[in-house]
CSV table of C-alpha atoms in Angstrom, one decimal:
chain,number,residue,atom,x,y,z
A,4,MET,CA,-27.7,-123.9,85.6
A,5,SER,CA,-26.0,-120.0,87.6
A,6,LEU,CA,-27.5,-117.8,90.1
A,7,TYR,CA,-27.4,-114.9,88.1
A,8,ASP,CA,-29.7,-116.8,85.7
A,9,ARG,CA,-32.1,-118.3,87.8
A,10,LEU,CA,-32.2,-114.8,89.3
A,11,GLY,CA,-33.8,-113.4,86.0
A,12,GLY,CA,-30.4,-112.4,84.0
A,13,PRO,CA,-29.1,-108.8,83.2
A,14,LEU,CA,-33.0,-105.9,84.5
A,15,ALA,CA,-32.8,-108.5,87.6
A,16,ILE,CA,-29.2,-107.9,88.2
A,17,ARG,CA,-29.6,-104.5,87.6
A,18,SER,CA,-32.5,-103.9,90.4
A,19,VAL,CA,-30.4,-106.0,92.5
A,20,THR,CA,-27.3,-104.6,92.0
A,21,GLU,CA,-29.6,-101.0,92.9
A,22,SER,CA,-31.4,-102.4,96.8
A,23,PHE,CA,-27.4,-104.0,96.8
A,24,TYR,CA,-26.2,-99.4,96.8
A,25,ARG,CA,-28.7,-98.8,98.7
A,26,ARG,CA,-28.1,-100.6,100.9
A,27,VAL,CA,-25.0,-99.0,101.6
A,28,LEU,CA,-25.5,-95.5,101.4
A,29,LYS,CA,-28.1,-96.0,104.5
A,30,ASP,CA,-24.5,-97.5,106.6
A,31,ASP,CA,-23.0,-94.3,108.4
A,32,LEU,CA,-20.1,-96.8,108.3
A,33,LEU,CA,-19.9,-97.6,104.6
A,34,ALA,CA,-21.4,-94.4,103.1
A,35,VAL,CA,-18.6,-90.8,103.6
A,36,TYR,CA,-17.0,-93.2,101.4
A,37,PHE,CA,-19.5,-92.6,98.7
A,38,ASP,CA,-20.4,-88.8,99.4
A,39,ASP,CA,-18.7,-88.2,95.7
A,40,VAL,CA,-18.8,-90.8,93.5
A,41,ASP,CA,-20.6,-90.7,90.2
A,42,MET,CA,-23.9,-92.8,91.1
A,43,ASP,CA,-24.5,-94.2,87.6
A,44,ARG,CA,-21.4,-95.0,87.3
A,45,GLN,CA,-21.1,-97.1,90.1
A,46,VAL,CA,-23.7,-99.6,89.9
A,47,ALA,CA,-22.3,-100.0,86.5
A,48,LYS,CA,-19.9,-101.5,88.9
A,49,GLN,CA,-21.4,-103.1,91.2
A,50,ALA,CA,-23.4,-104.4,88.9
A,51,ALA,CA,-20.3,-105.7,86.2
A,52,PHE,CA,-18.8,-107.0,90.3
A,53,LEU,CA,-22.5,-108.4,91.2
A,54,THR,CA,-22.7,-110.8,87.2
A,55,MET,CA,-18.9,-111.7,87.8
A,56,VAL,CA,-19.9,-113.5,91.3
A,57,LEU,CA,-23.1,-114.4,90.0
A,58,GLY,CA,-21.8,-116.2,87.7
A,59,GLY,CA,-23.3,-114.0,84.7
A,60,PRO,CA,-21.7,-113.5,81.8
A,61,SER,CA,-18.7,-111.1,82.5
A,62,GLU,CA,-15.6,-109.6,81.2
A,63,TYR,CA,-14.9,-108.4,85.0
A,64,THR,CA,-10.6,-108.0,86.0
A,65,GLY,CA,-11.2,-106.0,88.9
A,66,ARG,CA,-8.1,-104.2,87.2
A,67,ASP,CA,-8.7,-101.4,89.3
A,68,LEU,CA,-9.7,-102.9,92.4
A,69,ARG,CA,-7.3,-101.9,94.1
A,70,SER,CA,-6.1,-98.6,92.2
A,71,ALA,CA,-9.9,-97.5,92.9
A,72,HIS,CA,-10.0,-98.2,96.8
A,73,ARG,CA,-6.2,-97.0,97.7
A,74,SER,CA,-6.4,-93.0,98.4
A,75,LEU,CA,-9.8,-94.3,100.9
A,76,ASP,CA,-8.2,-93.5,104.0
A,77,GLY,CA,-9.3,-95.9,107.2
A,78,LEU,CA,-10.7,-98.6,104.2
A,79,SER,CA,-10.4,-102.5,106.9
A,80,ASP,CA,-12.1,-105.2,107.5
A,81,GLU,CA,-14.7,-103.8,109.3
A,82,HIS,CA,-16.0,-102.4,106.0
A,83,PHE,CA,-15.2,-105.1,103.6
A,84,ASP,CA,-17.1,-107.1,106.2
A,85,GLY,CA,-20.1,-104.7,106.0
A,86,VAL,CA,-20.6,-104.9,102.0
A,87,LEU,CA,-20.3,-108.4,102.2
A,88,ALA,CA,-23.0,-108.5,104.6
A,89,HIS,CA,-25.2,-105.5,102.7
A,90,LEU,CA,-24.8,-108.5,99.5
A,91,ALA,CA,-25.6,-111.7,101.4
A,92,GLU,CA,-29.1,-109.3,102.9
A,93,VAL,CA,-30.2,-108.4,99.3
A,94,LEU,CA,-29.2,-111.9,98.0
A,95,ARG,CA,-31.4,-113.2,100.5
A,96,GLU,CA,-34.2,-110.3,100.1
A,97,ALA,CA,-34.0,-111.7,96.4
A,98,GLY,CA,-35.0,-115.2,98.0
A,99,VAL,CA,-31.5,-117.5,97.3
A,100,GLY,CA,-31.2,-119.7,99.2
A,101,GLU,CA,-28.8,-119.4,102.1
A,102,SER,CA,-25.9,-122.3,100.2
A,103,ASP,CA,-25.8,-120.4,97.3
A,104,ILE,CA,-25.4,-117.3,99.0
A,105,CYS,CA,-22.6,-118.1,101.1
A,106,ALA,CA,-21.2,-119.9,97.8
A,107,VAL,CA,-21.0,-116.4,96.3
A,108,GLY,CA,-19.5,-115.0,99.8
A,109,ALA,CA,-17.0,-116.8,98.9
A,110,VAL,CA,-16.2,-115.3,95.3
A,111,ALA,CA,-16.9,-111.5,96.5
A,112,GLU,CA,-13.5,-112.9,99.5
A,113,SER,CA,-11.4,-113.0,96.7
A,114,VAL,CA,-11.0,-109.9,95.9
A,115,ARG,CA,-10.7,-108.8,99.5
A,116,ALA,CA,-7.3,-108.2,99.5
A,117,ASP,CA,-6.7,-105.4,96.4
A,118,VAL,CA,-9.3,-103.7,97.9
A,119,LEU,CA,-7.8,-103.6,101.3
A,120,ASN,CA,-4.8,-103.1,99.2
A,121,ARG,CA,-3.6,-106.1,100.9
B,30,MET,CA,1.2,-82.4,68.9
B,31,LEU,CA,0.4,-81.2,65.4
B,32,LEU,CA,-2.4,-79.5,65.8
B,33,THR,CA,-3.9,-77.6,62.8
B,34,PHE,CA,-7.0,-75.8,62.7
B,35,ASP,CA,-8.5,-73.8,59.8
B,36,GLY,CA,-5.6,-74.2,58.5
B,37,ARG,CA,-3.1,-72.6,61.0
B,38,ALA,CA,-1.1,-75.0,62.5
B,39,TYR,CA,-0.4,-74.4,66.5
B,40,ASP,CA,0.9,-76.7,68.8
B,41,LEU,CA,-0.9,-79.1,72.1
B,42,ARG,CA,0.2,-79.6,75.1
B,43,PRO,CA,-0.2,-83.6,76.3
B,44,GLY,CA,-3.7,-83.8,78.3
B,45,GLU,CA,-4.9,-80.9,76.5
B,46,SER,CA,-8.7,-80.8,74.9
B,47,VAL,CA,-8.5,-78.6,71.7
B,48,LEU,CA,-10.3,-75.9,73.4
B,49,GLU,CA,-8.1,-75.3,76.3
B,50,GLY,CA,-5.6,-75.5,73.1
B,51,MET,CA,-6.9,-72.5,70.7
B,52,ALA,CA,-7.8,-70.2,73.4
B,53,ARG,CA,-3.8,-71.0,74.7
B,54,HIS,CA,-3.3,-69.5,71.2
B,55,GLY,CA,-6.4,-66.7,72.0
B,56,VAL,CA,-8.7,-68.5,69.7
B,57,GLY,CA,-11.3,-68.7,71.0
B,58,ILE,CA,-14.2,-71.0,70.2
B,59,PRO,CA,-17.4,-71.5,70.8
B,60,SER,CA,-18.5,-72.8,74.7
B,61,ALA,CA,-20.5,-73.1,77.4
B,62,CYS,CA,-20.7,-75.9,79.2
B,63,ARG,CA,-16.5,-77.3,79.0
B,64,ALA,CA,-17.5,-80.7,79.8
B,65,GLY,CA,-19.4,-83.0,77.2
B,66,SER,CA,-23.1,-81.8,77.6
B,67,CYS,CA,-24.5,-78.4,75.9
B,68,GLN,CA,-22.7,-79.1,72.7
B,69,ALA,CA,-21.5,-75.2,72.1
B,70,CYS,CA,-17.9,-76.0,71.3
B,71,VAL,CA,-18.4,-78.6,68.7
B,72,VAL,CA,-16.0,-78.8,65.4
B,73,ARG,CA,-15.2,-81.1,62.8
B,74,SER,CA,-12.4,-83.1,62.1
B,75,VAL,CA,-11.2,-83.3,58.8
B,76,THR,CA,-8.0,-85.7,58.9
B,77,GLY,CA,-7.1,-87.6,62.3
B,78,ASP,CA,-8.7,-89.2,66.3
B,79,PRO,CA,-10.5,-86.6,68.6
B,80,GLY,CA,-11.4,-89.7,70.8
B,81,PRO,CA,-14.8,-91.9,72.0
B,82,ASP,CA,-15.3,-89.4,74.5
B,83,ALA,CA,-14.9,-86.6,72.1
B,84,ARG,CA,-18.2,-87.6,69.9
B,85,ARG,CA,-20.7,-89.1,73.4
B,86,GLY,CA,-23.7,-88.3,73.0
B,87,LEU,CA,-23.9,-86.3,69.3
B,88,LYS,CA,-26.3,-87.5,66.6
B,89,PRO,CA,-25.3,-90.6,63.9
B,90,THR,CA,-25.2,-87.1,61.2
B,91,TRP,CA,-23.1,-85.2,62.9
B,92,LEU,CA,-20.6,-87.9,63.5
B,93,ALA,CA,-21.0,-88.8,60.0
B,94,SER,CA,-20.0,-85.6,59.2
B,95,GLY,CA,-17.3,-85.5,61.5
B,96,TYR,CA,-18.1,-83.7,64.3
B,97,PHE,CA,-16.9,-83.9,67.8
B,98,LEU,CA,-16.4,-81.7,71.0
B,99,ALA,CA,-13.0,-79.9,71.4
B,100,CYS,CA,-13.9,-80.0,74.9
B,101,MET,CA,-13.7,-83.2,75.0
B,102,ALA,CA,-11.1,-84.1,72.7
B,103,ARG,CA,-7.9,-85.4,74.1
B,104,PRO,CA,-6.2,-86.8,71.5
B,105,SER,CA,-2.9,-88.7,71.5
B,106,ALA,CA,-1.5,-87.8,67.9
B,107,ASP,CA,-1.3,-84.9,65.4
B,108,LEU,CA,-4.9,-83.5,64.3
B,109,ALA,CA,-6.6,-81.5,61.8
B,110,VAL,CA,-9.6,-79.2,62.6
B,111,ALA,CA,-12.6,-77.2,60.7
B,112,GLY,CA,-14.8,-74.5,62.9
B,113,ALA,CA,-18.3,-75.7,62.7
B,114,GLY,CA,-19.4,-72.6,61.0
B,115,SER,CA,-22.7,-72.1,61.3
B,116,ASP,CA,-24.3,-74.6,59.4
B,117,ILE,CA,-24.3,-75.7,63.1
B,118,ARG,CA,-26.6,-73.4,65.3
B,119,ALA,CA,-29.6,-72.0,63.2
B,120,PRO,CA,-29.8,-67.9,63.0
B,121,ALA,CA,-32.3,-66.3,65.2
B,122,ARG,CA,-33.9,-63.4,66.2
B,123,LEU,CA,-35.2,-61.5,69.4
B,124,VAL,CA,-39.5,-61.9,69.4
B,125,SER,CA,-39.1,-60.1,72.1
B,126,VAL,CA,-38.0,-59.8,76.3
B,127,THR,CA,-40.5,-58.7,79.1
B,128,ASP,CA,-40.3,-59.2,82.9
B,129,LEU,CA,-41.6,-62.3,84.6
B,130,GLY,CA,-40.8,-61.1,87.8
B,131,PRO,CA,-38.6,-60.4,90.2
B,132,GLY,CA,-34.8,-60.9,88.0
B,133,VAL,CA,-36.3,-63.1,85.6
B,134,LEU,CA,-37.0,-62.1,82.1
B,135,ARG,CA,-38.6,-63.9,80.1
B,136,VAL,CA,-37.2,-64.1,76.1
B,137,ARG,CA,-38.8,-65.7,73.1
B,138,VAL,CA,-36.6,-66.6,70.0
B,139,ARG,CA,-37.7,-67.2,66.5
B,140,THR,CA,-35.2,-69.5,64.5
B,141,ASP,CA,-35.4,-68.9,60.8
B,142,ARG,CA,-35.4,-72.6,60.3
B,143,PRO,CA,-37.5,-74.9,62.5
B,144,LEU,CA,-35.7,-76.6,65.4
B,145,ASP,CA,-36.9,-80.2,66.9
B,146,PHE,CA,-37.1,-80.2,70.0
B,147,ARG,CA,-38.2,-82.2,73.1
B,148,PRO,CA,-40.0,-80.2,76.4
B,149,GLY,CA,-36.7,-80.6,78.6
B,150,GLN,CA,-33.9,-79.8,76.5
B,151,HIS,CA,-31.4,-76.6,76.2
B,152,VAL,CA,-30.2,-75.2,73.6
B,153,THR,CA,-27.2,-72.2,73.7
B,154,LEU,CA,-27.8,-68.9,72.6
B,155,SER,CA,-25.2,-66.8,71.4
B,156,THR,CA,-25.2,-63.0,70.5
B,157,PRO,CA,-23.6,-61.9,67.9
B,158,ALA,CA,-20.2,-60.7,69.8
B,159,GLY,CA,-20.1,-64.4,70.3
B,160,VAL,CA,-20.7,-64.6,74.3
B,161,THR,CA,-22.9,-68.4,74.4
B,162,ARG,CA,-25.1,-69.5,77.9
B,163,ILE,CA,-27.1,-72.6,77.3
B,164,TYR,CA,-31.2,-72.6,78.2
B,165,SER,CA,-33.7,-75.1,78.9
B,166,ILE,CA,-36.7,-74.6,76.5
B,167,ALA,CA,-39.6,-73.5,78.7
B,168,ASN,CA,-42.6,-74.2,76.2
B,169,LEU,CA,-43.4,-77.0,73.6
B,170,PRO,CA,-43.3,-77.6,69.9
B,171,ALA,CA,-46.4,-77.0,68.9
B,172,GLU,CA,-46.2,-73.1,70.3
B,173,ALA,CA,-42.7,-72.3,69.4
B,174,ALA,CA,-43.9,-72.9,66.1
B,175,ALA,CA,-46.0,-69.9,66.8
B,176,GLY,CA,-44.8,-67.7,69.4
B,177,GLY,CA,-41.4,-68.6,68.7
B,178,LEU,CA,-39.5,-70.8,71.6
B,179,GLU,CA,-38.8,-69.4,75.4
B,180,PHE,CA,-36.6,-69.4,77.7
B,181,HIS,CA,-36.2,-68.0,81.5
B,182,VAL,CA,-33.3,-66.6,81.7
B,183,ARG,CA,-32.3,-64.5,86.0
B,184,ARG,CA,-31.0,-61.1,85.6
B,185,TYR,CA,-27.6,-61.9,86.9
B,186,PRO,CA,-26.0,-58.0,87.8
B,187,GLY,CA,-23.1,-57.9,84.6
B,188,GLY,CA,-24.3,-60.5,83.4
B,189,ALA,CA,-23.0,-60.6,79.7
B,190,MET,CA,-26.4,-62.9,78.3
B,191,SER,CA,-28.8,-61.3,80.1
B,192,GLY,CA,-27.9,-58.0,80.2
B,193,TRP,CA,-27.4,-58.0,76.4
B,194,LEU,CA,-30.9,-59.3,76.4
B,195,ALA,CA,-32.5,-57.0,79.0
B,196,GLY,CA,-31.1,-54.4,77.0
B,197,ALA,CA,-31.8,-55.8,73.1
B,198,ARG,CA,-34.6,-54.2,71.3
B,199,PRO,CA,-36.5,-57.1,68.9
B,200,GLY,CA,-35.1,-58.0,66.0
B,201,ALA,CA,-31.6,-58.5,67.1
B,202,ARG,CA,-30.2,-61.8,65.8
B,203,LEU,CA,-28.5,-64.5,68.0
B,204,ALA,CA,-28.2,-67.5,66.6
B,205,VAL,CA,-29.1,-71.1,68.5
B,206,GLY,CA,-26.9,-74.5,68.9
B,207,GLU,CA,-28.8,-77.4,68.5
B,208,PRO,CA,-31.1,-79.3,71.6
B,209,ALA,CA,-29.7,-81.1,73.8
B,210,GLY,CA,-30.5,-83.4,76.3
B,211,GLU,CA,-31.6,-86.1,78.3
B,212,CYS,CA,-34.4,-85.2,80.7
B,213,PHE,CA,-37.4,-85.5,78.6
B,214,TYR,CA,-41.0,-87.7,79.0
B,215,THR,CA,-41.5,-90.9,76.8
B,216,THR,CA,-44.1,-93.5,77.0
B,217,ALA,CA,-41.7,-95.3,79.0
B,218,SER,CA,-43.5,-93.1,81.8
B,219,ALA,CA,-46.7,-92.6,80.8
B,220,GLY,CA,-47.8,-95.3,83.2
B,221,GLY,CA,-46.8,-94.0,86.5
B,222,PRO,CA,-47.0,-90.7,88.1
B,223,LEU,CA,-44.0,-87.6,87.6
B,224,LEU,CA,-42.2,-86.1,90.6
B,225,LEU,CA,-40.8,-82.7,88.8
B,226,ALA,CA,-38.5,-80.6,91.6
B,227,GLY,CA,-36.7,-77.6,90.4
B,228,THR,CA,-35.1,-74.7,91.6
B,229,GLY,CA,-35.1,-70.9,90.8
B,230,THR,CA,-35.2,-71.1,86.9
B,231,GLY,CA,-34.9,-75.1,86.5
B,232,ILE,CA,-39.3,-75.4,86.7
B,233,ALA,CA,-39.4,-73.7,83.4
B,234,PRO,CA,-38.9,-77.1,81.9
B,235,LEU,CA,-40.4,-79.1,84.1
B,236,ILE,CA,-43.0,-77.3,83.3
B,237,ALA,CA,-43.0,-78.0,80.1
B,238,ILE,CA,-42.4,-81.6,80.3
B,239,ALA,CA,-45.8,-81.5,82.6
B,240,ARG,CA,-48.0,-79.9,80.4
B,241,GLN,CA,-47.0,-82.8,77.3
B,242,ALA,CA,-47.1,-84.8,78.8
B,243,LEU,CA,-51.0,-84.0,80.0
B,244,ALA,CA,-51.9,-83.0,76.8
B,245,GLY,CA,-50.9,-86.2,75.8
B,246,ARG,CA,-53.2,-87.6,77.9
B,247,HIS,CA,-51.1,-88.9,81.0
B,248,ALA,CA,-53.9,-90.0,83.5
B,249,ALA,CA,-51.1,-90.7,86.6
B,250,PRO,CA,-49.9,-87.7,89.3
B,251,VAL,CA,-48.5,-84.6,88.8
B,252,VAL,CA,-46.2,-83.0,90.8
B,253,LEU,CA,-44.0,-80.1,91.0
B,254,VAL,CA,-42.4,-78.7,93.4
B,255,HIS,CA,-41.0,-75.5,92.8
B,256,GLY,CA,-37.8,-74.2,95.5
B,257,GLY,CA,-36.1,-71.3,96.0
B,258,ALA,CA,-33.6,-69.8,98.4
B,259,GLU,CA,-36.3,-66.9,98.6
B,260,ALA,CA,-39.5,-65.8,98.3
B,261,ALA,CA,-39.0,-63.9,96.0
B,262,SER,CA,-37.0,-66.2,93.9
B,263,LEU,CA,-40.8,-68.2,93.4
B,264,TYR,CA,-40.9,-66.0,90.1
B,265,LEU,CA,-44.0,-67.5,89.1
B,266,GLY,CA,-45.3,-68.0,92.5
B,267,PRO,CA,-47.6,-69.9,95.0
B,268,ARG,CA,-50.0,-72.0,92.4
B,269,CYS,CA,-49.2,-73.8,88.8
B,270,PRO,CA,-49.1,-71.3,85.8
B,271,GLY,CA,-50.5,-72.2,82.9
B,272,PRO,CA,-52.2,-76.4,83.5
B,273,PRO,CA,-53.0,-77.4,79.6
B,274,ALA,CA,-56.9,-76.8,78.8
B,275,GLY,CA,-58.8,-80.2,79.2
B,276,ALA,CA,-56.3,-80.8,81.9
B,277,PRO,CA,-58.7,-82.6,84.4
B,278,ASP,CA,-59.3,-80.6,88.0
B,279,GLY,CA,-56.0,-81.6,90.3
B,280,ALA,CA,-53.7,-83.0,87.6
B,281,VAL,CA,-51.5,-81.0,88.7
B,282,THR,CA,-50.5,-81.4,92.6
B,283,TRP,CA,-47.8,-77.3,92.7
B,284,ARG,CA,-46.5,-76.9,96.2
B,285,THR,CA,-43.2,-74.6,96.7
B,286,CYS,CA,-40.6,-74.2,99.1
B,287,VAL,CA,-38.1,-71.5,100.7
B,288,ARG,CA,-34.8,-72.7,101.5
B,289,SER,CA,-34.5,-69.2,103.6
B,290,ALA,CA,-38.0,-70.0,105.5
B,291,GLY,CA,-36.6,-73.2,106.4
B,292,GLU,CA,-38.1,-75.8,104.1
B,293,ASP,CA,-35.2,-77.9,102.6
B,294,ILE,CA,-36.7,-79.0,98.9
B,295,VAL,CA,-35.1,-82.3,99.2
B,296,THR,CA,-37.4,-83.1,102.6
B,297,ALA,CA,-40.1,-82.0,100.2
B,298,VAL,CA,-39.4,-84.3,97.4
B,299,THR,CA,-39.3,-87.5,99.6
B,300,GLU,CA,-42.7,-86.2,101.8
B,301,GLU,CA,-44.2,-86.2,97.9
B,302,LEU,CA,-43.0,-89.3,96.7
B,303,ALA,CA,-44.6,-90.6,99.7
B,304,ARG,CA,-47.1,-88.6,99.1
B,305,LEU,CA,-47.7,-90.8,95.9
B,306,GLY,CA,-48.0,-94.1,97.9
B,307,GLY,CA,-47.5,-97.1,95.7
B,308,ASP,CA,-43.6,-98.5,94.2
B,309,PRO,CA,-41.6,-95.5,94.7
B,310,GLY,CA,-39.8,-98.3,90.9
B,311,ARG,CA,-42.5,-96.9,89.2
B,312,VAL,CA,-42.9,-93.1,89.6
B,313,THR,CA,-40.5,-90.8,87.5
B,314,ALA,CA,-38.6,-87.8,88.6
B,315,TYR,CA,-37.6,-85.1,86.9
B,316,LEU,CA,-35.1,-82.8,88.7
B,317,CYS,CA,-33.2,-79.1,87.1
B,318,GLY,CA,-31.6,-76.7,89.1
B,319,GLY,CA,-28.2,-75.9,90.6
B,320,ALA,CA,-26.7,-79.1,91.1
B,321,THR,CA,-25.8,-78.9,94.7
B,322,SER,CA,-29.5,-79.1,94.8
B,323,VAL,CA,-30.8,-81.5,92.1
B,324,GLY,CA,-27.9,-83.9,93.5
B,325,ARG,CA,-29.4,-84.6,96.7
B,326,MET,CA,-32.5,-84.7,95.4
B,327,ARG,CA,-31.3,-87.6,93.5
B,328,ARG,CA,-29.7,-89.6,95.6
B,329,ALA,CA,-32.4,-89.2,98.8
B,330,LEU,CA,-35.2,-90.9,95.3
B,331,PHE,CA,-32.9,-93.1,95.0
B,332,LEU,CA,-32.6,-93.7,98.7
B,333,ALA,CA,-36.4,-93.5,99.2
B,334,GLY,CA,-36.8,-96.6,96.0
B,335,MET,CA,-36.8,-95.1,93.3
B,336,SER,CA,-34.4,-96.4,90.9
B,337,LEU,CA,-31.6,-94.6,88.1
B,338,ALA,CA,-32.5,-94.7,85.2
B,339,ARG,CA,-35.3,-93.3,86.4
B,340,ILE,CA,-34.2,-90.5,87.5
B,341,MET,CA,-33.8,-87.8,85.0
B,342,ALA,CA,-31.5,-85.0,85.9
B,343,ASP,CA,-30.3,-81.4,85.1
B,344,GLN,CA,-27.8,-79.8,86.3
B,345,PHE,CA,-27.1,-76.2,85.8
B,346,LEU,CA,-23.6,-75.1,85.3
B,347,PRO,CA,-22.4,-71.8,87.0
B,348,ALA,CA,-20.7,-69.7,83.0
B,349,THR,CA,-17.3,-70.2,82.6
B,350,THR,CA,-16.8,-67.4,80.9
């Protein structure tokens, strides 16, 4: 059974995604990058990403990930690490165990190069 | 690309919308928001595909007839189009125009055929000369059936529509578009508190939503916040107008917020959410008014723990014509 199913499927993912996005928006280091984004679209994209990293049914290709982040000035490993830390914390709050959080983090790592345009 | 409009052929540039292209050729299609939400610019496709963006949000009966939004249609191949004509806009007459408060008119309009709408939705009004604007409906369906649709209209100096309304006589002809918008009460919101906040005339549809909820025996708290730039912008005054007969005392909390006095409506709604207590995920919010205030309130309520799915927002956009 995937972590996605254990968490409770699409409705639970929606709620986890909102908590995750809320944490990101409250983080001064990251919030500036979200000043002008459409919140609905952002949550939809993050839900698709979380579905993928949690092993749910996903068509996520991350194809536009590189182009979406390319124009963001000053994006660095510090920002990417910050987002991963929020992801881990939100999963911890949802009752996910440390070994699963590590596994999710490893999957999320796979998009670092795209996000940071390397 | 070739665009055939009412039987005449025009060229359409790549990336140009049907609305923009026809305007360039001097053919005006009635329009207001130009962003796919007001549905003022519907036209009908005869042959060709206007694309999915142009069909988003239209009701199934319209889609079946080939209607689409001219402002959102950027076709990639030739397209033949017919103007929507009068079948989509209801003919109507002005019932009355009265002063409601400083700079705000109460406008009543009776359509020749009944309109099916939910409080909180908006329609377009069009004058005989083709001036078209979007207004939120300020009363309930039963009241509209009896005395006409009511709108609260801010008067703007030199405003094409508000000026026309201020000078028009009862009985003057106008046309009313199909009700649109997703900012309305549903049974999904019945169990929890309602937090409604609007700036300027954005409060009008919110009062209608609150009254409809209370008329339907909504039992949880209802909080209304009215914000304005100046004290004089609070055209309804310091007290909540017209809670429905039979609503229990104290069913509605009414709060005003004046920007020039240093009162920020974003702070006010956040405070009211906290005052409601309990799980913020059970609260439904309705936000209406200027785009900046609505956007800031939406973000603040989300950060305070509300779910985006329970924050209904209707942003007023400035007229583009």
